[in-house]
Coordinates of N, CA, C and O in Angstrom, one line a residue:
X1 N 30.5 22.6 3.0 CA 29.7 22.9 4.2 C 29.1 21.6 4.7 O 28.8 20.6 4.1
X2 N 29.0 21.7 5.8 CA 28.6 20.2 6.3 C 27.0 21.2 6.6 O 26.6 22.3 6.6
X3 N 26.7 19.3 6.6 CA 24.9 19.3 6.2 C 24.7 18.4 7.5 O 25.6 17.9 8.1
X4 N 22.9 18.4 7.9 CA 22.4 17.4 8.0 C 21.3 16.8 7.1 O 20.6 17.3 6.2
X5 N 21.2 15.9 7.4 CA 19.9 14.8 6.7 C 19.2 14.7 7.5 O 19.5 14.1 8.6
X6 N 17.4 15.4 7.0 CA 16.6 15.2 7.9 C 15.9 14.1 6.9 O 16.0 14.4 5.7
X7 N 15.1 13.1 7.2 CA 14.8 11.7 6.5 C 13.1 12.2 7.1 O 13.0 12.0 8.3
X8 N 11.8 12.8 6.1 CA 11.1 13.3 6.6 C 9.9 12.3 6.3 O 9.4 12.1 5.2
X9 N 9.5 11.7 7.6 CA 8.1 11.1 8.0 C 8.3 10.0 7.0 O 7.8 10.3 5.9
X10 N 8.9 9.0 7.1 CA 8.8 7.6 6.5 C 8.0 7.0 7.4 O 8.8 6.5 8.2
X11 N 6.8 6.7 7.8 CA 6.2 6.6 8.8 C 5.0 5.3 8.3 O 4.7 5.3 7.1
X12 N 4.6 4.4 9.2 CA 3.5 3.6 8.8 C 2.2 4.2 8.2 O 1.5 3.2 8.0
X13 N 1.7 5.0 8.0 CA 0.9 5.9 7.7 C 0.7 5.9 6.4 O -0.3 5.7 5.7
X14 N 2.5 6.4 5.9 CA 2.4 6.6 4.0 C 3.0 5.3 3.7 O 3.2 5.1 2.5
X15 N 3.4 4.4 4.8 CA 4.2 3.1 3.8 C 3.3 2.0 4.1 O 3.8 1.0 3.7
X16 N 2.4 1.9 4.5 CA 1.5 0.6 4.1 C 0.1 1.0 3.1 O -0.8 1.8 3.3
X17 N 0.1 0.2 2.2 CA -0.9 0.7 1.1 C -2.5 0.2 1.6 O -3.3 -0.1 0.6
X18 N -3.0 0.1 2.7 CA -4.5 0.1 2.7 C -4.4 1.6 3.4 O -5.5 2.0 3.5
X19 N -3.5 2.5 3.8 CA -3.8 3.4 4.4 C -4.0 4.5 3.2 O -3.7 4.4 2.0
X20 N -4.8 5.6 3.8 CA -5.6 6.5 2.9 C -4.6 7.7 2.7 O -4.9 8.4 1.7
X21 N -3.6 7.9 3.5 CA -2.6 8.5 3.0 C -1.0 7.8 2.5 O 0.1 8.3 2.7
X22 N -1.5 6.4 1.8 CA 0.1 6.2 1.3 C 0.5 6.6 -0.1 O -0.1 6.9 -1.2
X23 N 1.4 6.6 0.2 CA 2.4 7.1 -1.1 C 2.7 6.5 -1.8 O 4.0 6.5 -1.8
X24 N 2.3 5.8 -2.6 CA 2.2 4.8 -3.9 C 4.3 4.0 -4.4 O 4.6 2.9 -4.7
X25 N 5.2 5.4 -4.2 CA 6.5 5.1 -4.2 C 7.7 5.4 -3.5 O 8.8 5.9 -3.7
X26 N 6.5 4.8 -2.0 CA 7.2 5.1 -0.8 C 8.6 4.0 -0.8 O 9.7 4.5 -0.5
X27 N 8.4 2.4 -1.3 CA 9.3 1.0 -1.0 C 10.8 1.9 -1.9 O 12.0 1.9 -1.6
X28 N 9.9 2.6 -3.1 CA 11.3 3.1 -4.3 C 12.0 3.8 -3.4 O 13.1 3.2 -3.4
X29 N 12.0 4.8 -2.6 CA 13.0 5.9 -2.2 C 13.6 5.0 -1.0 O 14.6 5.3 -0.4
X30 N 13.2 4.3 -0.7 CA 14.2 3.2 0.4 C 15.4 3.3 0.7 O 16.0 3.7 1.6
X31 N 16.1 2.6 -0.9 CA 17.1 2.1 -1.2 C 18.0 3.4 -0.6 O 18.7 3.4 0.4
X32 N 17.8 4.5 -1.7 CA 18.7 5.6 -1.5 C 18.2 6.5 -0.4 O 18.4 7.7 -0.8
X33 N 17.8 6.5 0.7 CA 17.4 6.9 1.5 C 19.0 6.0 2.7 O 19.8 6.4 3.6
X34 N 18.8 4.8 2.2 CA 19.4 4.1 3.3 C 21.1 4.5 2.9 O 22.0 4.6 3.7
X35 N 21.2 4.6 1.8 CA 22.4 5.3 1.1 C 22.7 6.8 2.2 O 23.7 7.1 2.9
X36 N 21.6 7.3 2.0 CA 22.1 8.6 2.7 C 22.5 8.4 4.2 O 23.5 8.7 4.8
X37 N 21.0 7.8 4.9 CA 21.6 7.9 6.4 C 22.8 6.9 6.4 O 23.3 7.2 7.5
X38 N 23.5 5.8 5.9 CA 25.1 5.3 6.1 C 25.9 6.6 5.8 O 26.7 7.0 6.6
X39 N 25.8 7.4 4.6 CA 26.8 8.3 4.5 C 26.8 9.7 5.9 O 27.7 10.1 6.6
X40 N 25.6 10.2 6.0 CA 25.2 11.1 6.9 C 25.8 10.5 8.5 O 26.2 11.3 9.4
X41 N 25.6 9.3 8.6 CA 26.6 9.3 10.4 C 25.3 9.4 11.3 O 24.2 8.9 11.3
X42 N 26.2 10.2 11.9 CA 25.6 10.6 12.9 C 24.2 12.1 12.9 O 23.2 12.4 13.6
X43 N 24.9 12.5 11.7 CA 24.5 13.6 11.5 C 22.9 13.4 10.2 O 22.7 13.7 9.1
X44 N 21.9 12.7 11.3 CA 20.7 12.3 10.6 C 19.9 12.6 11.8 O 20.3 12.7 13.0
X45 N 18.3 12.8 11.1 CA 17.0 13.1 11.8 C 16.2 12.6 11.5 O 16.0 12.8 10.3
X46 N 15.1 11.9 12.0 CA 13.8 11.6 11.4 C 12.6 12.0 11.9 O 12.0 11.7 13.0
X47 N 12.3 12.7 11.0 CA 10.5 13.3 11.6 C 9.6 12.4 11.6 O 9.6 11.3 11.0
X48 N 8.4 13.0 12.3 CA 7.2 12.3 12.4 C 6.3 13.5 12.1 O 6.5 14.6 12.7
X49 N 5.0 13.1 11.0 CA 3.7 13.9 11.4 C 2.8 13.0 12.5 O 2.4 11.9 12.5
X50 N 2.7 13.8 13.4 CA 1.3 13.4 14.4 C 0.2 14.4 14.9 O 0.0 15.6 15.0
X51 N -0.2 13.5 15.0 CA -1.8 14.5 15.3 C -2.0 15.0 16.4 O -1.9 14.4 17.5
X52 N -2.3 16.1 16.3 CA -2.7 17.2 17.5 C -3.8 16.7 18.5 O -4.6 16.0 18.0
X53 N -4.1 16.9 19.8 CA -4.7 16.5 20.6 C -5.9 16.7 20.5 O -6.8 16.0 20.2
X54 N -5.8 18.2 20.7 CA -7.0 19.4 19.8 C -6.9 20.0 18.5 O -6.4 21.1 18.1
X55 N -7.4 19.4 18.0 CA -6.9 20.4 16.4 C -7.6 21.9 16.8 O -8.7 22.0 17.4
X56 N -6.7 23.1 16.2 CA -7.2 24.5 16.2 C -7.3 25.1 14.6 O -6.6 24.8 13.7
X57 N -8.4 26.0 14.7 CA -8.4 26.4 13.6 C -8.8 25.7 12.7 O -10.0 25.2 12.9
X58 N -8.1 25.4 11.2 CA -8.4 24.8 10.1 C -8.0 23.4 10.0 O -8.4 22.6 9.2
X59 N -7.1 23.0 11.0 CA -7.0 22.0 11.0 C -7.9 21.1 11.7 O -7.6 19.9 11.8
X60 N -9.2 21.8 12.2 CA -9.8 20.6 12.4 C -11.2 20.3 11.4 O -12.1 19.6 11.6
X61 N -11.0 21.0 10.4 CA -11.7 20.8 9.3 C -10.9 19.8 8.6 O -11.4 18.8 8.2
X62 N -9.2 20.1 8.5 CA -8.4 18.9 7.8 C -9.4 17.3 8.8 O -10.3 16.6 8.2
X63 N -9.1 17.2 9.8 CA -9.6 16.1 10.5 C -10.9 15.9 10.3 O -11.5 14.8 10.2
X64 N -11.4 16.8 10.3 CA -13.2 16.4 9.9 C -13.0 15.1 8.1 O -13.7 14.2 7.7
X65 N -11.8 15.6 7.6 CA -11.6 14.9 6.5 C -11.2 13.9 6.6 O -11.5 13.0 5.8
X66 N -10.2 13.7 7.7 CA -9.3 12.4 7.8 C -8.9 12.2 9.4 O -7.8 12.3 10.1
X67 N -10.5 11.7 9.6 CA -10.8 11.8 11.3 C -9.6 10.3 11.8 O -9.1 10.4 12.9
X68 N -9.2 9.1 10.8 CA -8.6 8.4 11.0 C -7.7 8.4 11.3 O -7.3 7.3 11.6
X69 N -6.8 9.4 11.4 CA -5.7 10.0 11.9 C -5.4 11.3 12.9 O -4.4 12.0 13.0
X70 N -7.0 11.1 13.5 CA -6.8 11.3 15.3 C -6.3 10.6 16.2 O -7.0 10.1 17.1
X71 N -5.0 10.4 16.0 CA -4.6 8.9 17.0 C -3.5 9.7 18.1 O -3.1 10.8 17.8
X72 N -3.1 9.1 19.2 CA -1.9 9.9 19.9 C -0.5 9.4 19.0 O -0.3 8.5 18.3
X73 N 0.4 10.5 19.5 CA 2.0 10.1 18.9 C 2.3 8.1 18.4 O 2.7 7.7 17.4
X74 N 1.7 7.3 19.9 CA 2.7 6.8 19.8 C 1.5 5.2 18.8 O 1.8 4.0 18.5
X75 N 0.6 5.9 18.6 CA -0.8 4.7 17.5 C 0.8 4.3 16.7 O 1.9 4.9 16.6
X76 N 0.3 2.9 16.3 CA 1.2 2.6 15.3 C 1.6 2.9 13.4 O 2.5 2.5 12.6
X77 N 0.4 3.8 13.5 CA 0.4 4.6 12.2 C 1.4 5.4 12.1 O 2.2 5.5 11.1
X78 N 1.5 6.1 13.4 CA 2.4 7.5 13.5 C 4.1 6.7 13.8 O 4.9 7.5 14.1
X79 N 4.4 5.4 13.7 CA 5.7 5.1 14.0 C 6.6 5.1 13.0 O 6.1 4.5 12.1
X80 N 7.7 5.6 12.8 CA 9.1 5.2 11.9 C 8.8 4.1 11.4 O 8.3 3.3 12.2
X81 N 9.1 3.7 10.0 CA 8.7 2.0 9.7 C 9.8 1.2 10.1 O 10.8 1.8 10.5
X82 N 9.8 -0.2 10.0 CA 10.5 -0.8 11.2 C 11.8 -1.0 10.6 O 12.5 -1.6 11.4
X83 N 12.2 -0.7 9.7 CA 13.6 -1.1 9.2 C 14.3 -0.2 9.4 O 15.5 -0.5 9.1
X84 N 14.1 1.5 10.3 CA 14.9 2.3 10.5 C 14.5 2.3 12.2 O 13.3 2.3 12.5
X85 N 15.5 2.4 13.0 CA 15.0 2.6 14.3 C 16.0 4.1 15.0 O 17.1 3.9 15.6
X86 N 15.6 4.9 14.8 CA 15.8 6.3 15.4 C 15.6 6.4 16.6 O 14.6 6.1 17.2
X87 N 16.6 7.0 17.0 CA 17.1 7.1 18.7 C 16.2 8.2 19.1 O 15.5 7.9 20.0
X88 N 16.0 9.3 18.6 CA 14.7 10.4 18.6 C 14.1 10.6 17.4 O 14.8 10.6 16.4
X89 N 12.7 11.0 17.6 CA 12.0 11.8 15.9 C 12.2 13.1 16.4 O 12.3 13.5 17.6
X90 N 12.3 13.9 15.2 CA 11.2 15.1 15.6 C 9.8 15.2 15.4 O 9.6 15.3 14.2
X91 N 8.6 15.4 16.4 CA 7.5 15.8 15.7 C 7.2 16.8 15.7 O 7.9 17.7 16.3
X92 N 6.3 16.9 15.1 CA 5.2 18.1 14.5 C 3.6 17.8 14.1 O 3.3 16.8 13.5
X93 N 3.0 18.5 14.4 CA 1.5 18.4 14.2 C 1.1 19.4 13.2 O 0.0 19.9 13.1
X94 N 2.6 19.7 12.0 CA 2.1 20.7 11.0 C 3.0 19.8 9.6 O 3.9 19.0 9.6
X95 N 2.5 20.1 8.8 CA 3.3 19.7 7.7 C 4.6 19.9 7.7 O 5.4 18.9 7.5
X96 N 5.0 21.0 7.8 CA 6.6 21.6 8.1 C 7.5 21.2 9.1 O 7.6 21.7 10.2
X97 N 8.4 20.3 8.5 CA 9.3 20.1 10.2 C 10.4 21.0 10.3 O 11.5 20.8 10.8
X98 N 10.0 22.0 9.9 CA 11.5 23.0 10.7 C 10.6 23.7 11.4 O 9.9 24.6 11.1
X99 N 10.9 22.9 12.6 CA 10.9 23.6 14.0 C 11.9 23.6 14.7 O 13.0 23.1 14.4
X100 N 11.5 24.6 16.3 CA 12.9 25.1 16.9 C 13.9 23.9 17.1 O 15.1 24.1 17.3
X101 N 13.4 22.4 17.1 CA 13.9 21.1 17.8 C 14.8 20.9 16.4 O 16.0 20.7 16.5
X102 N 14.3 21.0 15.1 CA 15.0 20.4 14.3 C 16.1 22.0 13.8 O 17.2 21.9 13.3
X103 N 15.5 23.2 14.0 CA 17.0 24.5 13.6 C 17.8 24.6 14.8 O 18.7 25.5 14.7
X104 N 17.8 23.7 16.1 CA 18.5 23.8 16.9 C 19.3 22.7 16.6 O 20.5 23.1 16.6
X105 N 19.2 21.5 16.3 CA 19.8 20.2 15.7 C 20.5 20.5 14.0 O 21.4 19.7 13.7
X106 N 20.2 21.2 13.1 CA 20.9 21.8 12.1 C 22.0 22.8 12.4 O 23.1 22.9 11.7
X107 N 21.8 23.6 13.4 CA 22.6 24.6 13.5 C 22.7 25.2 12.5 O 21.8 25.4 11.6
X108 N 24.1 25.6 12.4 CA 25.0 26.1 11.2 C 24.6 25.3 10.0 O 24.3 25.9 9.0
X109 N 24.6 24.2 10.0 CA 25.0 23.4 9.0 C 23.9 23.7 7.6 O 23.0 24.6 7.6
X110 N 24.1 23.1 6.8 CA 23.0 22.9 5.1 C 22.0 21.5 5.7 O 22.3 20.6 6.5
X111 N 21.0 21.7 5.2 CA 19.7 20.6 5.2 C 19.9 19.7 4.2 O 20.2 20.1 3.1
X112 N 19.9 18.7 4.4 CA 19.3 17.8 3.2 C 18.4 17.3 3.3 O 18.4 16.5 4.2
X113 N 17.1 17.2 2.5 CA 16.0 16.6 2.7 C 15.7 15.3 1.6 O 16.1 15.0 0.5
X114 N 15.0 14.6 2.8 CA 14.4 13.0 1.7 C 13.5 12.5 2.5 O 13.6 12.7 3.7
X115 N 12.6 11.9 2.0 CA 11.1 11.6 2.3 C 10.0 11.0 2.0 O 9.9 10.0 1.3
X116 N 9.2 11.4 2.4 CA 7.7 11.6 1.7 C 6.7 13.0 3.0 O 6.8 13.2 4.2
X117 N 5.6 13.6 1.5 CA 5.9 13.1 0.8 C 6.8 14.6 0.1 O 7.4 15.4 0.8
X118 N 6.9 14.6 -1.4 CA 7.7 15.8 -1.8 C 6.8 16.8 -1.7 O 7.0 18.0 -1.3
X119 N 5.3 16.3 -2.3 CA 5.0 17.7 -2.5 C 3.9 18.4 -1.0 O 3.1 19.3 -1.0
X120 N 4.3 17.8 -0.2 CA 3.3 18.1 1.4 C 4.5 18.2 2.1 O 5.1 19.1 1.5
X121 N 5.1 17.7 3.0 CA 5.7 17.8 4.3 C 7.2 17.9 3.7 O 8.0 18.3 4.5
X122 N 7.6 17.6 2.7 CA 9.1 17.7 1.8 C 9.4 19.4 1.6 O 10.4 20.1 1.7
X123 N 8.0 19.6 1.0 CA 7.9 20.8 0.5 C 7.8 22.3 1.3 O 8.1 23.5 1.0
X124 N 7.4 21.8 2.2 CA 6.7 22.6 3.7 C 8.0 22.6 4.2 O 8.3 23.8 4.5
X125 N 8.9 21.9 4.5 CA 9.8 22.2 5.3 C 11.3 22.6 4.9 O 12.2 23.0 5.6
X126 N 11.3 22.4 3.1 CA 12.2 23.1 2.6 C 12.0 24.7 2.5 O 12.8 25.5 2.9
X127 N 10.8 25.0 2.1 CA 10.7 26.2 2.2 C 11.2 27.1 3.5 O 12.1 27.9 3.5
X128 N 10.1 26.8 4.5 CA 10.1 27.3 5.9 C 11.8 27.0 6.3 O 12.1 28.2 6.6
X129 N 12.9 26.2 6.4 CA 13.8 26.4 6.4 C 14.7 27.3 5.3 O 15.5 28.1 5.8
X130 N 14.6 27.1 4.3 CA 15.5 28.4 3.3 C 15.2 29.8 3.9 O 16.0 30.7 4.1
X131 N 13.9 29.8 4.0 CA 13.5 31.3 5.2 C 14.4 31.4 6.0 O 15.2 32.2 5.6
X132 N 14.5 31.0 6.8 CA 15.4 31.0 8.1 C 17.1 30.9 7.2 O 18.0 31.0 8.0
X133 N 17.3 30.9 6.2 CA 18.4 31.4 5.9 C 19.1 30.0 5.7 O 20.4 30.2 5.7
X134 N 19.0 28.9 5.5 CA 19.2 27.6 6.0 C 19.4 27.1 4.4 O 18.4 27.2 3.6
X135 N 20.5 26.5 3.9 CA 21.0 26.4 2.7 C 20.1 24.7 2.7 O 20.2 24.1 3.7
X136 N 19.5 24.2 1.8 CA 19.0 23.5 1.5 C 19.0 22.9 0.1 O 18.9 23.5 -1.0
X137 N 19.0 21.1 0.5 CA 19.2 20.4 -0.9 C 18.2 19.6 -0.4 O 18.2 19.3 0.8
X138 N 17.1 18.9 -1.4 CA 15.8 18.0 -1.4 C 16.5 17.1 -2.4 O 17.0 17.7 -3.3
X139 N 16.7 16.2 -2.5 CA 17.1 15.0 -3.0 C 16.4 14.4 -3.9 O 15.6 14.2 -3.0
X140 N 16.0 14.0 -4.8 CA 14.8 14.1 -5.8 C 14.6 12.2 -5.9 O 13.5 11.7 -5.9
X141 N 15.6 11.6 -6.0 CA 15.4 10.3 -6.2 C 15.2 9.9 -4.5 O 15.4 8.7 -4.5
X142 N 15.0 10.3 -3.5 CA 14.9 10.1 -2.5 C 13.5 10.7 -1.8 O 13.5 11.0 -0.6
X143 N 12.7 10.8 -2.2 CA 11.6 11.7 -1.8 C 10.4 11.0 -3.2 O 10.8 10.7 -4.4
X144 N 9.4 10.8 -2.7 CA 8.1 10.2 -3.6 C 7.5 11.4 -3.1 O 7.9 12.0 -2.1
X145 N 6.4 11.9 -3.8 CA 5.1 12.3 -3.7 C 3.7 11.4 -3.8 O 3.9 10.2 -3.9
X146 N 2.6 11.7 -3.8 CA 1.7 11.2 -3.7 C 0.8 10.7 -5.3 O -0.2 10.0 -5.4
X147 N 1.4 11.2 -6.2 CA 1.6 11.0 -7.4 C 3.1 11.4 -8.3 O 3.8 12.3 -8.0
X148 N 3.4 10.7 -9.3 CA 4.5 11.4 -10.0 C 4.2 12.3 -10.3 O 5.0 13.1 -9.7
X149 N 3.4 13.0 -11.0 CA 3.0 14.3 -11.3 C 3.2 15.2 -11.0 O 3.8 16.1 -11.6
X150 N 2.5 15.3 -9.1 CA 2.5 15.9 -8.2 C 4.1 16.3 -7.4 O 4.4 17.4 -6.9
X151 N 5.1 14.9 -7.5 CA 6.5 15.1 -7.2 C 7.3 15.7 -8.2 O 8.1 16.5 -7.8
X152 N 7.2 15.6 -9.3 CA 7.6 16.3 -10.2 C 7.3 18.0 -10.2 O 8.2 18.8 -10.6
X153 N 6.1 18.4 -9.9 CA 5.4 20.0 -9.7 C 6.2 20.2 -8.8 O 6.5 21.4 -8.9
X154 N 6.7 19.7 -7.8 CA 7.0 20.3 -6.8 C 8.6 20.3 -6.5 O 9.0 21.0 -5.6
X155 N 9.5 19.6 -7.2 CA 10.6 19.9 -7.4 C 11.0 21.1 -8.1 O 11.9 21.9 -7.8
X156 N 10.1 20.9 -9.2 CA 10.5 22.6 -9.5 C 9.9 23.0 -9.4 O 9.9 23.8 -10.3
X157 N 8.9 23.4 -8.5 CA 8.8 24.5 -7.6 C 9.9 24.8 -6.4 O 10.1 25.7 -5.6
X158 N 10.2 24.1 -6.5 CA 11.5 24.1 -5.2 C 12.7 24.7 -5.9 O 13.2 25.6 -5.4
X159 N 13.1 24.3 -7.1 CA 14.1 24.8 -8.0 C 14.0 26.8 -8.2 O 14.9 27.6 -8.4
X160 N 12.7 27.0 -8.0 CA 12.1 28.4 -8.2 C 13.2 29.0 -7.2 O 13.8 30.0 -7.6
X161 N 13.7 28.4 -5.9 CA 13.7 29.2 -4.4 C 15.5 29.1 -4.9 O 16.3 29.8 -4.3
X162 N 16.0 28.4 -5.8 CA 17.7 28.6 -6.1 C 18.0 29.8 -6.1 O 17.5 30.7 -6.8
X163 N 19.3 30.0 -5.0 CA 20.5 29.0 -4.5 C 19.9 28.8 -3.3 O 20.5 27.8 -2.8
X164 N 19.0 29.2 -2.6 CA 18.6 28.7 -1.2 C 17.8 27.2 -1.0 O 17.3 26.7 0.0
X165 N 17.8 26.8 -2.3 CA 17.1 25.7 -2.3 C 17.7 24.4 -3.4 O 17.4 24.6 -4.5
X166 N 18.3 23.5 -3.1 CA 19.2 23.1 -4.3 C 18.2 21.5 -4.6 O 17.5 21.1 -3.7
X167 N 18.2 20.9 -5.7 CA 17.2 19.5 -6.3 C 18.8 18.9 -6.9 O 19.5 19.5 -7.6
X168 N 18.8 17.7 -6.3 CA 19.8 16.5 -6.3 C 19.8 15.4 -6.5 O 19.5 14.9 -5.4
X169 N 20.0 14.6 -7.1 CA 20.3 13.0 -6.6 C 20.7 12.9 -5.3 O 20.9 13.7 -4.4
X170 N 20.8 11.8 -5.4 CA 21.3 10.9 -4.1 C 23.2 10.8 -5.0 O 24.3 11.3 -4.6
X171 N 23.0 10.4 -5.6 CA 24.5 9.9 -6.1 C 25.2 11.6 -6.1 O 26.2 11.6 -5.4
X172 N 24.8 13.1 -6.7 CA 25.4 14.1 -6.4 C 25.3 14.3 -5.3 O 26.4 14.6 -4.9
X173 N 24.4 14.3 -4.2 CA 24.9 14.1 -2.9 C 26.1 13.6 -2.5 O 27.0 14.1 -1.9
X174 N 25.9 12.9 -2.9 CA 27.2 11.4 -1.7 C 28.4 11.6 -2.8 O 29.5 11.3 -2.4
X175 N 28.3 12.0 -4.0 CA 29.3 12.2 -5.2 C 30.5 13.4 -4.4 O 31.4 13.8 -5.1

């Protein structure tokens, strides 16, 4: 079955370490990350989280927490880091990037996910896609969490959602 690779929020935000949300082994998943989008083609996506104008609801209690990241789309927190330059993102102002922009760009096809981090926006959007019926593989050596711990919990929790949800290498990937 052909897939796409959605490459989720590598973004200045979690990859520079004075910021309050980085990802401690954001530089590690690089390598095979860059592995994937040469093998993936054409057939790659990269999201962005950005911040809502108005936060509604609970999320503006999230922001009451992490008022520093009330910035618009284009602040340089919220950019792709510079070694990947993507012709479009998808955003989102929620954890979950399966939205209609990214299940209209999947189509038919299987998901593959790689990221940060696994256990927030990796996690959020494998799920919410397997819902939608949408065959999904999370890549494990390609995806950091915000601790090992935490990336580790959440792979198998992901393993819970099998066969609609598949935990990979990079090398079984591209294998």
């Amino acid at each position: 079955m052909k897939s796409v690779l959605a490459v989720i929020d590598l973004q200045n935000v979690f990859a520079t370490p004075a910021s309050e949300w980085f990802t401690p082994r954001f530089a590690e998943v690089l390598p095979p990350i860059h592995r994937l989008v040469d093998a993936f083609g054409n057939d790659v996506v990269f999201t962005r989280f950005i911040a809502p104008s108005h936060p509604e609801g609970a999320w503006k209690q999230y922001y009451e927490q992490w008022p520093f990241a009330l910035r618009p789309p284009d602040a340089p927190l919220y950019q792709v880091i510079s070694e990947f330059q993507p012709s479009s993102t998808v955003d989102a102002t929620t954890f979950g990037k399966w939205t209609s922009r990214l299940a209209t760009r999947v189509g038919g096809a299987g998901l593959v996910l790689a990221g940060v981090s696994t256990d927030c926006c990796v996690l959020s959007t494998a799920l919410a896609a397997a819902d939608a019926g949408v065959s999904v593989t999370v890549v494990s050596d390609a995806c950091a969490g915000v601790d090992d711990e935490s990336h580790a919990k959440a792979l198998d929790l992901m393993r819970l959602y099998g066969p609609l949800v598949k935990v990979a290498t990079t090398d079984e990937v591209l294998g």
